[in-house]
mmCIF file with all atom_site columns, N, CA and C in Angstrom:
data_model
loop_
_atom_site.group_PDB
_atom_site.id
_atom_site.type_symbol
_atom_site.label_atom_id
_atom_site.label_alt_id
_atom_site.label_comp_id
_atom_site.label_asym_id
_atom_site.label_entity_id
_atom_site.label_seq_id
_atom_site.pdbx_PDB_ins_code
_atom_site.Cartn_x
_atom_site.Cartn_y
_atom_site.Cartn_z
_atom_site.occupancy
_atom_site.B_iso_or_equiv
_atom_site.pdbx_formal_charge
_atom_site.auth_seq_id
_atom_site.auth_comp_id
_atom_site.auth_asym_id
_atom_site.auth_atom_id
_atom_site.pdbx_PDB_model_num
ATOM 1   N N  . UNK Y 1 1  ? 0.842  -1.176 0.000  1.00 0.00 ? 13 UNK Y N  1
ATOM 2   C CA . UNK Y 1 1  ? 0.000  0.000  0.000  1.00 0.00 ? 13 UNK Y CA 1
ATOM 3   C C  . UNK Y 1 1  ? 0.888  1.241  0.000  1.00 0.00 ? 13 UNK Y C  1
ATOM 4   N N  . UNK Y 1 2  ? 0.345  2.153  -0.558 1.00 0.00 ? 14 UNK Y N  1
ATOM 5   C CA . UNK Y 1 2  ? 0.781  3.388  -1.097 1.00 0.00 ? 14 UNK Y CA 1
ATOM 6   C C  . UNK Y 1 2  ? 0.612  4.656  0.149  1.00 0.00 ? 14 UNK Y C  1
ATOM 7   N N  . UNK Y 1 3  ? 1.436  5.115  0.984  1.00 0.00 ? 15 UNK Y N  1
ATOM 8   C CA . UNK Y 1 3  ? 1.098  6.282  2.324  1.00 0.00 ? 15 UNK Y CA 1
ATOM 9   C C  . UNK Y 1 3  ? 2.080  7.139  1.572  1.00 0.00 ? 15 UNK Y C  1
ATOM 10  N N  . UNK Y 1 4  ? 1.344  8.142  2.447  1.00 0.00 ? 16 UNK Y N  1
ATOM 11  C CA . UNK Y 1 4  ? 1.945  10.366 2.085  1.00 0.00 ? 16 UNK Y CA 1
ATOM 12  C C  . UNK Y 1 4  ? 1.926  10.550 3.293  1.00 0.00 ? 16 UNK Y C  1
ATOM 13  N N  . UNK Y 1 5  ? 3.599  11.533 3.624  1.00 0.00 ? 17 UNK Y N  1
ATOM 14  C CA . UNK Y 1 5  ? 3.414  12.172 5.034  1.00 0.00 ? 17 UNK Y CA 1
ATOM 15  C C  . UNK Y 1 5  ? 2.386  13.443 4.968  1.00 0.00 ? 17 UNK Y C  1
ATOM 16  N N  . UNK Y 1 6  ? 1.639  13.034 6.219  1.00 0.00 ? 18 UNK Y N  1
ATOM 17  C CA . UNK Y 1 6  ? 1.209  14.335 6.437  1.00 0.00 ? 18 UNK Y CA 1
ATOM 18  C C  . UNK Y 1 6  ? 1.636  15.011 7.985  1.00 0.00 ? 18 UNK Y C  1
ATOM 19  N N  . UNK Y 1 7  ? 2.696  14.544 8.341  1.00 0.00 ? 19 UNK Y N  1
ATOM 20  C CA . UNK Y 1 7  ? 2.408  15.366 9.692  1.00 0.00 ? 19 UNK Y CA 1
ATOM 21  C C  . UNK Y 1 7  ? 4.750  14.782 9.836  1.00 0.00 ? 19 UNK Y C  1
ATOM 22  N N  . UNK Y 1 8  ? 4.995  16.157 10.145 1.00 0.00 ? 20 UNK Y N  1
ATOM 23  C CA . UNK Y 1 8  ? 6.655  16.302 9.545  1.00 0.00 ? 20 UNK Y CA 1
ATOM 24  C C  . UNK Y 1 8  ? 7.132  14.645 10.899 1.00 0.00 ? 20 UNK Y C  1
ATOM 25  N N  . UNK Y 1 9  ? 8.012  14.148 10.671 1.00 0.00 ? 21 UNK Y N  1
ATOM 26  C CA . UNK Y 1 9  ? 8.532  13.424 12.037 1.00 0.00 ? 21 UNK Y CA 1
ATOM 27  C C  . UNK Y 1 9  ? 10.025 13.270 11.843 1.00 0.00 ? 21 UNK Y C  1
ATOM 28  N N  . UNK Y 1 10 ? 10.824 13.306 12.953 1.00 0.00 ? 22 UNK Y N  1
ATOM 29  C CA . UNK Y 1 10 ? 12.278 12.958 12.922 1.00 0.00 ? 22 UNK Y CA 1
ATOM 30  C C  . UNK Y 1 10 ? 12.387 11.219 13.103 1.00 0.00 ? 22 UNK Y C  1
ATOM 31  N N  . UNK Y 1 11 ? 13.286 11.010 12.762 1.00 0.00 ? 23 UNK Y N  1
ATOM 32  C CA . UNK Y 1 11 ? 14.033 9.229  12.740 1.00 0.00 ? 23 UNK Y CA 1
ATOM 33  C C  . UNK Y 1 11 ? 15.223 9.715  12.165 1.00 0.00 ? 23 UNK Y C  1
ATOM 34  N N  . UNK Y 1 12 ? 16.246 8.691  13.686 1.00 0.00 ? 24 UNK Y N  1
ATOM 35  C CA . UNK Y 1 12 ? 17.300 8.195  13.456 1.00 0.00 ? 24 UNK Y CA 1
ATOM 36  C C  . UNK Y 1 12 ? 17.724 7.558  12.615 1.00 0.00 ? 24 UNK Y C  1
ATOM 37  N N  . UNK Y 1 13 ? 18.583 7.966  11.737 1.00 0.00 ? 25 UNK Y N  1
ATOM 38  C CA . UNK Y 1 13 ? 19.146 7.516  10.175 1.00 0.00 ? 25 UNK Y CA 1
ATOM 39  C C  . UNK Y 1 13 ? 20.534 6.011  10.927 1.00 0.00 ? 25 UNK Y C  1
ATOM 40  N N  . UNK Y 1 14 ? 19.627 5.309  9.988  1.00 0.00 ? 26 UNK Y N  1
ATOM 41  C CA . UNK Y 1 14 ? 20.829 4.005  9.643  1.00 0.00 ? 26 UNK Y CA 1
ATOM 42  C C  . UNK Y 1 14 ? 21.630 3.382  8.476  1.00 0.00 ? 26 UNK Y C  1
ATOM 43  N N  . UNK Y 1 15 ? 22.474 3.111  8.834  1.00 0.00 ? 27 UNK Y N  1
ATOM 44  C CA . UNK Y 1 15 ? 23.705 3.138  7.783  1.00 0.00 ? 27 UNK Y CA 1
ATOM 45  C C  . UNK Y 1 15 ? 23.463 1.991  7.044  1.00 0.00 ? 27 UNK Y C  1
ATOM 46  N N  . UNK Y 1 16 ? 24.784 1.279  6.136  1.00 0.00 ? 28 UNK Y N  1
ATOM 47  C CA . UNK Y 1 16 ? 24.192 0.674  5.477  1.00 0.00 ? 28 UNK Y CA 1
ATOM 48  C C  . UNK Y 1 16 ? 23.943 -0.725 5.921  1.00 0.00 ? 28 UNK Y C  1
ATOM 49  N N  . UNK Y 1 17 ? 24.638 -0.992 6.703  1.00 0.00 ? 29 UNK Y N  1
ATOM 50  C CA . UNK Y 1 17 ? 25.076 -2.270 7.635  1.00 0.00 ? 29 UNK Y CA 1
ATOM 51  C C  . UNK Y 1 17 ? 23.930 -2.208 8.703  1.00 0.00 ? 29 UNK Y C  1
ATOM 52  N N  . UNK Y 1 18 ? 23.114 -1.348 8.450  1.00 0.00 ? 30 UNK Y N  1
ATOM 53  C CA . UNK Y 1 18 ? 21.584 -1.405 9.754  1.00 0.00 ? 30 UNK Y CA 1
ATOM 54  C C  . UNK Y 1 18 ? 21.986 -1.085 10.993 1.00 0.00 ? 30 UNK Y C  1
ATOM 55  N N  . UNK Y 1 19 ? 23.073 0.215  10.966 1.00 0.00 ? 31 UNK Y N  1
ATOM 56  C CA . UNK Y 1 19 ? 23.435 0.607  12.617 1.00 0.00 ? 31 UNK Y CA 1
ATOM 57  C C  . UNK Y 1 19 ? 23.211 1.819  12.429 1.00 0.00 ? 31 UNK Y C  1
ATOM 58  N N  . UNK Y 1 20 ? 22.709 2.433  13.840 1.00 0.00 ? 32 UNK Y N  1
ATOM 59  C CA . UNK Y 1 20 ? 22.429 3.557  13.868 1.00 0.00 ? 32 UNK Y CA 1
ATOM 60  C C  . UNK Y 1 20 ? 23.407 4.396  14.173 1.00 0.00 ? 32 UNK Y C  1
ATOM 61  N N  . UNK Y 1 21 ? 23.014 5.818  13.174 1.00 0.00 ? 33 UNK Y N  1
ATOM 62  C CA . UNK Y 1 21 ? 24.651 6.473  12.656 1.00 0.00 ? 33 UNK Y CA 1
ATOM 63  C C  . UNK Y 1 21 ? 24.863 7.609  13.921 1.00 0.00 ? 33 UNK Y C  1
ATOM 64  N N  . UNK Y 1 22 ? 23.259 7.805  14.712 1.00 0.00 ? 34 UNK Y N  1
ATOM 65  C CA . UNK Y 1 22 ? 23.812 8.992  15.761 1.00 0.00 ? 34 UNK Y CA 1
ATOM 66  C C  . UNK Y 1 22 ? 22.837 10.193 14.975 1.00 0.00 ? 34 UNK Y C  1
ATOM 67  N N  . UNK Y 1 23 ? 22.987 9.919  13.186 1.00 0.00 ? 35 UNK Y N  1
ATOM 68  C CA . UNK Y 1 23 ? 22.191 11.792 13.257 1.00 0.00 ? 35 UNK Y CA 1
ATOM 69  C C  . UNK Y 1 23 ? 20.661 11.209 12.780 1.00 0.00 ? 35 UNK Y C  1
ATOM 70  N N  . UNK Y 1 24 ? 20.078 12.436 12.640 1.00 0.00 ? 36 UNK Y N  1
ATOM 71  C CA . UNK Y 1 24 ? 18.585 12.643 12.491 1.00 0.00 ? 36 UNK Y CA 1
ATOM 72  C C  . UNK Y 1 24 ? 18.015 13.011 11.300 1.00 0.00 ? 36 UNK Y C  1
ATOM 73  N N  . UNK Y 1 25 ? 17.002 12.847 10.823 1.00 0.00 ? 37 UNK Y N  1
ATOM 74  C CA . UNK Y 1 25 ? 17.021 13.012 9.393  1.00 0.00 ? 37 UNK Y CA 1
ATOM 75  C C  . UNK Y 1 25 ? 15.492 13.345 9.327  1.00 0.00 ? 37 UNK Y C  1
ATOM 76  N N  . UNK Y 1 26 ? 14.817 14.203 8.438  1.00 0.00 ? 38 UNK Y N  1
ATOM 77  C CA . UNK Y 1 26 ? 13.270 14.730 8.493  1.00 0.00 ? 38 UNK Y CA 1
ATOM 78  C C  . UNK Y 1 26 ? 12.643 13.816 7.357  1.00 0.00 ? 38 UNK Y C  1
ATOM 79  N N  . UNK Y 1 27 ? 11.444 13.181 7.652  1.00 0.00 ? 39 UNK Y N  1
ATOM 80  C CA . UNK Y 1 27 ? 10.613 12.924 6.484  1.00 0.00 ? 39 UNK Y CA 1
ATOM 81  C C  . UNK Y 1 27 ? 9.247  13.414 6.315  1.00 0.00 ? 39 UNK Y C  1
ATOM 82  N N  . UNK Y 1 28 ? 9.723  14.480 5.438  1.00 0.00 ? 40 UNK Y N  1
ATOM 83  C CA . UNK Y 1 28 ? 8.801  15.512 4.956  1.00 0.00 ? 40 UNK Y CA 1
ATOM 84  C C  . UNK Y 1 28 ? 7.378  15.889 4.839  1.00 0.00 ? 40 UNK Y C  1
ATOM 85  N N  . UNK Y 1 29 ? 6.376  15.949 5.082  1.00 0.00 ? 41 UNK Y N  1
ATOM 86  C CA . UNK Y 1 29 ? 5.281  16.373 4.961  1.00 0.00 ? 41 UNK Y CA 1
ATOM 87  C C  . UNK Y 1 29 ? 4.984  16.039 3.492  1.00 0.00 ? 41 UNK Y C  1
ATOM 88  N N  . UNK Y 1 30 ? 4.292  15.255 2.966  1.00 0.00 ? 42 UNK Y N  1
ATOM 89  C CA . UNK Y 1 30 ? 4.274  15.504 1.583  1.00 0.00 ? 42 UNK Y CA 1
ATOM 90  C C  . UNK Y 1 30 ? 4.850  14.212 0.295  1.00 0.00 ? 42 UNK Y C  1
ATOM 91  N N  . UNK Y 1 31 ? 5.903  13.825 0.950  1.00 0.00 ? 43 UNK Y N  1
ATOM 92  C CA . UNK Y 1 31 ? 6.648  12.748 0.801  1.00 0.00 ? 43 UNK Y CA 1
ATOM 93  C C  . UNK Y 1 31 ? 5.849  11.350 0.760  1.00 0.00 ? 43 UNK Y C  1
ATOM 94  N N  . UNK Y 1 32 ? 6.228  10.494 -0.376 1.00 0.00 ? 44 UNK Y N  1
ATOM 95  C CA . UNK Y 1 32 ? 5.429  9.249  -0.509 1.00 0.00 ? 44 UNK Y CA 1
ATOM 96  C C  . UNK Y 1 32 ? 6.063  8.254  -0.615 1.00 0.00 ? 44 UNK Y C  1
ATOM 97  N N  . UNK Y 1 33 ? 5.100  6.864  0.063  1.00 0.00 ? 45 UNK Y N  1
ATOM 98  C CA . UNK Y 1 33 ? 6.047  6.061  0.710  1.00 0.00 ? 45 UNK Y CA 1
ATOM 99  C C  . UNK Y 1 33 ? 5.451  4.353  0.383  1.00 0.00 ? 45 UNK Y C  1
ATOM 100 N N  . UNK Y 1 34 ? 5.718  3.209  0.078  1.00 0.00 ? 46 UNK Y N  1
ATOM 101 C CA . UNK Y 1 34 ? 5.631  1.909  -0.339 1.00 0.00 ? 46 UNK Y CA 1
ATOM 102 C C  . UNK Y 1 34 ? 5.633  1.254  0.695  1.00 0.00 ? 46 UNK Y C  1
ATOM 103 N N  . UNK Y 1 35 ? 4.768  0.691  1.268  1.00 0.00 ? 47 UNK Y N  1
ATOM 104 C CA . UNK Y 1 35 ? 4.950  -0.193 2.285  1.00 0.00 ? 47 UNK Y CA 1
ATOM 105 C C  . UNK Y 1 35 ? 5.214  -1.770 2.035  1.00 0.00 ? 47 UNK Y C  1
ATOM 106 N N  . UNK Y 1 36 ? 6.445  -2.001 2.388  1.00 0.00 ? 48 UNK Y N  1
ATOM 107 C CA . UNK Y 1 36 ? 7.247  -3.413 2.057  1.00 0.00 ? 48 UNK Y CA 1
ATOM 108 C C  . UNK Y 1 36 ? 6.536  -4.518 2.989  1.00 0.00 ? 48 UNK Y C  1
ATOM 109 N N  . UNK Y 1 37 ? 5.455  -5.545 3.177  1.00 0.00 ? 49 UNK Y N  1
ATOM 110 C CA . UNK Y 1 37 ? 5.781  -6.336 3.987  1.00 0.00 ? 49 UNK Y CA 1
ATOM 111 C C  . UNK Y 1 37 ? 6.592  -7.513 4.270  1.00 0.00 ? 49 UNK Y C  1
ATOM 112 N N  . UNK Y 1 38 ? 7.431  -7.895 3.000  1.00 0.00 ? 50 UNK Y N  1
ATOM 113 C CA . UNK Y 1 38 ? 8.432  -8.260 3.200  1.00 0.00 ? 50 UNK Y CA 1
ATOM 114 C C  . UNK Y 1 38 ? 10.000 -8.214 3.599  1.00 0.00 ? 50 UNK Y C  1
ATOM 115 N N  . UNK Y 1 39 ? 10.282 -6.899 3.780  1.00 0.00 ? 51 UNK Y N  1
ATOM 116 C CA . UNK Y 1 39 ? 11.266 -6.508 4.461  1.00 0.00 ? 51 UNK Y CA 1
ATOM 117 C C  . UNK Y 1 39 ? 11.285 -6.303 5.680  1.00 0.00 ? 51 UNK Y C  1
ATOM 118 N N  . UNK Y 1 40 ? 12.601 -6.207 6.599  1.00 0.00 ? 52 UNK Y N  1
ATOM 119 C CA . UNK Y 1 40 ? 12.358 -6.104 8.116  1.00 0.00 ? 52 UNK Y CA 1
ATOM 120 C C  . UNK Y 1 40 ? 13.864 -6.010 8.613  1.00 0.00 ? 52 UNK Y C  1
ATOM 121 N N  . UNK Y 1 41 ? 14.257 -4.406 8.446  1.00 0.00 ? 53 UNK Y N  1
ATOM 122 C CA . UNK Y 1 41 ? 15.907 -4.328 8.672  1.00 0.00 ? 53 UNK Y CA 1
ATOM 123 C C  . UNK Y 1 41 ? 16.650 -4.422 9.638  1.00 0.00 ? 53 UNK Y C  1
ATOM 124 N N  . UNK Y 1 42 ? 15.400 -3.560 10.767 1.00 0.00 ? 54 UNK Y N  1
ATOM 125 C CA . UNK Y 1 42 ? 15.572 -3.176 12.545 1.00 0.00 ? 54 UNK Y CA 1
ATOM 126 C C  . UNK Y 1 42 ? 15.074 -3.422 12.729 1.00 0.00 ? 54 UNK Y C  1
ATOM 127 N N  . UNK Y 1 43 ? 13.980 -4.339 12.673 1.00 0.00 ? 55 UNK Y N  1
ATOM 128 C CA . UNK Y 1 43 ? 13.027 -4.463 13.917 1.00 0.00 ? 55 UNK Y CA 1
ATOM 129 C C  . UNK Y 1 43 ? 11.709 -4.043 13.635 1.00 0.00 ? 55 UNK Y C  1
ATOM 130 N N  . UNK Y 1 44 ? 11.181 -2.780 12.947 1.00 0.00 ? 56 UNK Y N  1
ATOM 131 C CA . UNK Y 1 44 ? 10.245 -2.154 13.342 1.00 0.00 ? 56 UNK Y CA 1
ATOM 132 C C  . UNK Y 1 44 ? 9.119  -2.492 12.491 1.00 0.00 ? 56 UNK Y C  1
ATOM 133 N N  . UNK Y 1 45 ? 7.591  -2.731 13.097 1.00 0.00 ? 57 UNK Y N  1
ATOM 134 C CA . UNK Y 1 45 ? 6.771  -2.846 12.962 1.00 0.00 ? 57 UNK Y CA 1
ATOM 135 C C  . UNK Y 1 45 ? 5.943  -2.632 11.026 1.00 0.00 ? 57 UNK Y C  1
ATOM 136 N N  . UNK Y 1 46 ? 6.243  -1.673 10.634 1.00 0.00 ? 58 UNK Y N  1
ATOM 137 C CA . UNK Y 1 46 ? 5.959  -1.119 9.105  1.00 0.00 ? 58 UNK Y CA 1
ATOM 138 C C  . UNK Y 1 46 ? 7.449  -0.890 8.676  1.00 0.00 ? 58 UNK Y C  1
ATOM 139 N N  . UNK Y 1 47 ? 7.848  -1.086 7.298  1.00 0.00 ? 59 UNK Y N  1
ATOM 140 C CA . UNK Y 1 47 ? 8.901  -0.800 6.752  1.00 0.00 ? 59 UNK Y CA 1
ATOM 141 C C  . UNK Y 1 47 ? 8.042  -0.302 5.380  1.00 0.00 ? 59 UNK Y C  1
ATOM 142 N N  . UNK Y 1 48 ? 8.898  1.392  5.320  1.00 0.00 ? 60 UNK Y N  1
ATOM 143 C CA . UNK Y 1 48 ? 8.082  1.984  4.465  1.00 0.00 ? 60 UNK Y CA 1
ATOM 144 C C  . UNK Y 1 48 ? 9.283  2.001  3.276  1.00 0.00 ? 60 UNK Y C  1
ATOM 145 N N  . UNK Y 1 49 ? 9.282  1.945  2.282  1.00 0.00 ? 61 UNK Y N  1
ATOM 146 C CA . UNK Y 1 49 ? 10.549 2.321  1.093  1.00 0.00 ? 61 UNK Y CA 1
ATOM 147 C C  . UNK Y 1 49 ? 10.100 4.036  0.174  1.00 0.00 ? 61 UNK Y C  1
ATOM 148 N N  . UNK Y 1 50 ? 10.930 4.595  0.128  1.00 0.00 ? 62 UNK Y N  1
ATOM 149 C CA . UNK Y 1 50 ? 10.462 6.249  0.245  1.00 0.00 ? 62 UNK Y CA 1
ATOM 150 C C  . UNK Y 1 50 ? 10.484 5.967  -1.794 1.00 0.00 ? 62 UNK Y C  1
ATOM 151 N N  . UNK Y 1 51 ? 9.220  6.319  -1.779 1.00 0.00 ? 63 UNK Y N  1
ATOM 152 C CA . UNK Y 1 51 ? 9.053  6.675  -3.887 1.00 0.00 ? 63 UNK Y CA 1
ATOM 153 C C  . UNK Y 1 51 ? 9.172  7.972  -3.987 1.00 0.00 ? 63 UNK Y C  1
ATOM 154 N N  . UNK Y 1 52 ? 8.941  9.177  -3.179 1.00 0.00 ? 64 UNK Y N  1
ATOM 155 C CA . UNK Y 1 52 ? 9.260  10.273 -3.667 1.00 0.00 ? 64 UNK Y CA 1
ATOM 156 C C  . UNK Y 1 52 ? 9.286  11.258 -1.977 1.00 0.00 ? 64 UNK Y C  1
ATOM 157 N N  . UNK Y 1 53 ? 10.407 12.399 -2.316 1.00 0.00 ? 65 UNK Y N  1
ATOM 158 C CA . UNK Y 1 53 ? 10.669 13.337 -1.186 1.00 0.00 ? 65 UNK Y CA 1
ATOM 159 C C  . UNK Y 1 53 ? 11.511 13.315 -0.119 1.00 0.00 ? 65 UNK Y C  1
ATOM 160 N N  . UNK Y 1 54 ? 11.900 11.624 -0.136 1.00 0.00 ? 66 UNK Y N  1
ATOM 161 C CA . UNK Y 1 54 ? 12.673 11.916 1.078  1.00 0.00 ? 66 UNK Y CA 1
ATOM 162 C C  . UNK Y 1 54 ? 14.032 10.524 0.529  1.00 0.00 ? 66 UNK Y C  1
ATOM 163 N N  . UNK Y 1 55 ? 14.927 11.625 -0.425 1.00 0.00 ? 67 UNK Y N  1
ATOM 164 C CA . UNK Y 1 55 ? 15.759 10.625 -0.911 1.00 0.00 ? 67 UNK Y CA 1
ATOM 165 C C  . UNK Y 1 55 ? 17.261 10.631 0.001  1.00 0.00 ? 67 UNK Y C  1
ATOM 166 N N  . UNK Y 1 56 ? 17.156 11.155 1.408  1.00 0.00 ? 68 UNK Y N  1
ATOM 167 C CA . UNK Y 1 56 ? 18.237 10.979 2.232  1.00 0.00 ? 68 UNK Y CA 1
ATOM 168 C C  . UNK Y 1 56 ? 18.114 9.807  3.164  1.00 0.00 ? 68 UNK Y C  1
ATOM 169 N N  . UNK Y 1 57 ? 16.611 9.128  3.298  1.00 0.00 ? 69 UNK Y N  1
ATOM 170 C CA . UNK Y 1 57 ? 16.323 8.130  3.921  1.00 0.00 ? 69 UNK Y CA 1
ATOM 171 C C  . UNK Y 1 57 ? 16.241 6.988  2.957  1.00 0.00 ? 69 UNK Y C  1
ATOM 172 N N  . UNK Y 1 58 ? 15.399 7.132  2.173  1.00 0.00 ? 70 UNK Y N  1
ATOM 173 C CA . UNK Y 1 58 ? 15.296 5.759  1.271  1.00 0.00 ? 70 UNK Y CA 1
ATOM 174 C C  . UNK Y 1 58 ? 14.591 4.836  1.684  1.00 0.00 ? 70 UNK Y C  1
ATOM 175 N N  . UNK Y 1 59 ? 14.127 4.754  3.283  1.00 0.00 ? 71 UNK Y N  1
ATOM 176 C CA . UNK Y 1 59 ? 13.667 3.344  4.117  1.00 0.00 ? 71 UNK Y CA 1
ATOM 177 C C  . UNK Y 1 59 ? 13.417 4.342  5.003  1.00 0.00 ? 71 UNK Y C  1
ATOM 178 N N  . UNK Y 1 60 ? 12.319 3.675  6.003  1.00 0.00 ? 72 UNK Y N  1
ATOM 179 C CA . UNK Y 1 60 ? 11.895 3.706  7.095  1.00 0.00 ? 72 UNK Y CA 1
ATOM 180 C C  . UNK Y 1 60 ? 11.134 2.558  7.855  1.00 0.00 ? 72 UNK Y C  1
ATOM 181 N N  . UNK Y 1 61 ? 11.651 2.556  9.368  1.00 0.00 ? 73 UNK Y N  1
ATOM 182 C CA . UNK Y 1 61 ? 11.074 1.662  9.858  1.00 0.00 ? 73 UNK Y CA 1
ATOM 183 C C  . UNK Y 1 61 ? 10.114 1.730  10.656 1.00 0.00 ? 73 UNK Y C  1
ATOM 184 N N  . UNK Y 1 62 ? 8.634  2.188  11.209 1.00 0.00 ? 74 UNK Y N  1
ATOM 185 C CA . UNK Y 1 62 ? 8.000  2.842  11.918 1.00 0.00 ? 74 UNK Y CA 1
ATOM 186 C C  . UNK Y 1 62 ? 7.007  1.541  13.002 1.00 0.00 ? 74 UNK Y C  1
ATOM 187 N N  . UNK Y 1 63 ? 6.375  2.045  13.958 1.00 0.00 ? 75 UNK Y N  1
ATOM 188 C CA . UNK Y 1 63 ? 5.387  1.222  14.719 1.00 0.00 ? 75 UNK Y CA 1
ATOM 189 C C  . UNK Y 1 63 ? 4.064  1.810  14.139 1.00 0.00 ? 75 UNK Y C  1
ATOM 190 N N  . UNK Y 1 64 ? 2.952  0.868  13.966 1.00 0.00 ? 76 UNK Y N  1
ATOM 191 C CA . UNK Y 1 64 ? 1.735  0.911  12.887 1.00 0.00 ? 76 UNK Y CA 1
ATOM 192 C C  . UNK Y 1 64 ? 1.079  1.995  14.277 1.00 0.00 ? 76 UNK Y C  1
ATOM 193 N N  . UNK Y 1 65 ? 1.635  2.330  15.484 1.00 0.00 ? 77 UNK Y N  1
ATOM 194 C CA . UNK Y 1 65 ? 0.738  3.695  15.716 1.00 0.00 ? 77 UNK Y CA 1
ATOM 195 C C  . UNK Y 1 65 ? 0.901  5.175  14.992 1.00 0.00 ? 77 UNK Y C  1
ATOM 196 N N  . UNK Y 1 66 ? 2.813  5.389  14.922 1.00 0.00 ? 78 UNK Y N  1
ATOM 197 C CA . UNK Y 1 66 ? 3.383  6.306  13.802 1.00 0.00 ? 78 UNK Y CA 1
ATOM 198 C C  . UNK Y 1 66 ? 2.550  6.186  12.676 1.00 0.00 ? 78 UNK Y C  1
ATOM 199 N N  . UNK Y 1 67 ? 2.502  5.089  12.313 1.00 0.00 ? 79 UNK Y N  1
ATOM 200 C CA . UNK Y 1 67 ? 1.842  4.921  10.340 1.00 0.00 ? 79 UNK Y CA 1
ATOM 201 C C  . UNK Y 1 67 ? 0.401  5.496  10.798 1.00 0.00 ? 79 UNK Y C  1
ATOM 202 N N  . UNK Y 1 68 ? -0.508 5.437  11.798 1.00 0.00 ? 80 UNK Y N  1
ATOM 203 C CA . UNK Y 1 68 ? -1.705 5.888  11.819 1.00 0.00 ? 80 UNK Y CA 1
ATOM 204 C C  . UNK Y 1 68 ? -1.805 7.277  11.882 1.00 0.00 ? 80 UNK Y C  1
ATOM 205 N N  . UNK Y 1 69 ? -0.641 8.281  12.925 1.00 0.00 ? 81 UNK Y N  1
ATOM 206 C CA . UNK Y 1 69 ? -0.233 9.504  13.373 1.00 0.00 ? 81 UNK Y CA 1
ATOM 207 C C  . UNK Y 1 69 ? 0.315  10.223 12.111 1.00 0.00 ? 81 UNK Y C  1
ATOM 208 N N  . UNK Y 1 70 ? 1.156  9.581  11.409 1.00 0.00 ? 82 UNK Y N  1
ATOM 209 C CA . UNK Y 1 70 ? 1.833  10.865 10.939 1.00 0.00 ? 82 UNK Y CA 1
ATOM 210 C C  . UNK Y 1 70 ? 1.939  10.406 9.074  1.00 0.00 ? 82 UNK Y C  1
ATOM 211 N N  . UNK Y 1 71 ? 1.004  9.353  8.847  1.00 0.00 ? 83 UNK Y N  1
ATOM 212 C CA . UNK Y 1 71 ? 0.878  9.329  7.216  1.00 0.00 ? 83 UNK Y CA 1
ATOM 213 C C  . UNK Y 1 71 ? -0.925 8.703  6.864  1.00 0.00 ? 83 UNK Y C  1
ATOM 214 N N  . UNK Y 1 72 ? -1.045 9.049  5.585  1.00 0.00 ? 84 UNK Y N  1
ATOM 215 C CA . UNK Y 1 72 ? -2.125 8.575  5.503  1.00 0.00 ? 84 UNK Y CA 1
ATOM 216 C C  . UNK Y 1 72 ? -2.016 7.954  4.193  1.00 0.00 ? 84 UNK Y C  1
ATOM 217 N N  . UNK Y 1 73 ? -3.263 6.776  3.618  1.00 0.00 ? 85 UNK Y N  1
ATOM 218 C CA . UNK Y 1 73 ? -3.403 5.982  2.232  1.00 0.00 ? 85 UNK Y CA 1
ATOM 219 C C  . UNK Y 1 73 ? -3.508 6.811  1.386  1.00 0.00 ? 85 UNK Y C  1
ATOM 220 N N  . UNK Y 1 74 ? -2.781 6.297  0.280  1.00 0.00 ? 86 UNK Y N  1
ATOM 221 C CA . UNK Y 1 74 ? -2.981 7.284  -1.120 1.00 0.00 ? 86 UNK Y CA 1
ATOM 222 C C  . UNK Y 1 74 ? -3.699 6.629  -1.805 1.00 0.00 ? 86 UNK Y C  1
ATOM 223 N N  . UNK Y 1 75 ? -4.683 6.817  -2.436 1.00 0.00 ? 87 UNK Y N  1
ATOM 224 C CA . UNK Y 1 75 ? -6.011 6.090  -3.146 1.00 0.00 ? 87 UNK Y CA 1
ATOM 225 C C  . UNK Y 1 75 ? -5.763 6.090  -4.587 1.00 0.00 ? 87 UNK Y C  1
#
């Protein structure tokens, strides 16, 4: 399924080896996102793969309360 940020959030950026690098990284308001259920890098609950806006992340890993809070379905 196809989600758009609507509401700005910070996440800790991970490298390529799946460790966390220390900095912070924005995914944008606006920004659209692929939800993988076959992937699972860290751990986290939704793994989103970024299709447009937020090409410093590329991935995200969120808990399906985040996915309810801060994106919504693109129809």
């Amino acid at each position: 399924m196809e989600y758009k940020c609507i509401k700005e959030m910070w996440l800790e950026k991970y490298g390529e080896e799946c460790f966390p690098t220390g900095e912070y990284d924005c995914v944008p308001i606006g920004s659209t996102w692929l939800q993988d259920d076959e992937s699972n890098l860290i751990g986290g609950e939704v793994h989103l793969d970024c299709l447009k806006g937020s090409d410093e992340l590329g991935w995200i890993e969120i808990t399906e309360s985040d996915l309810k809070q801060y994106f919504e379905p693109v129809n």
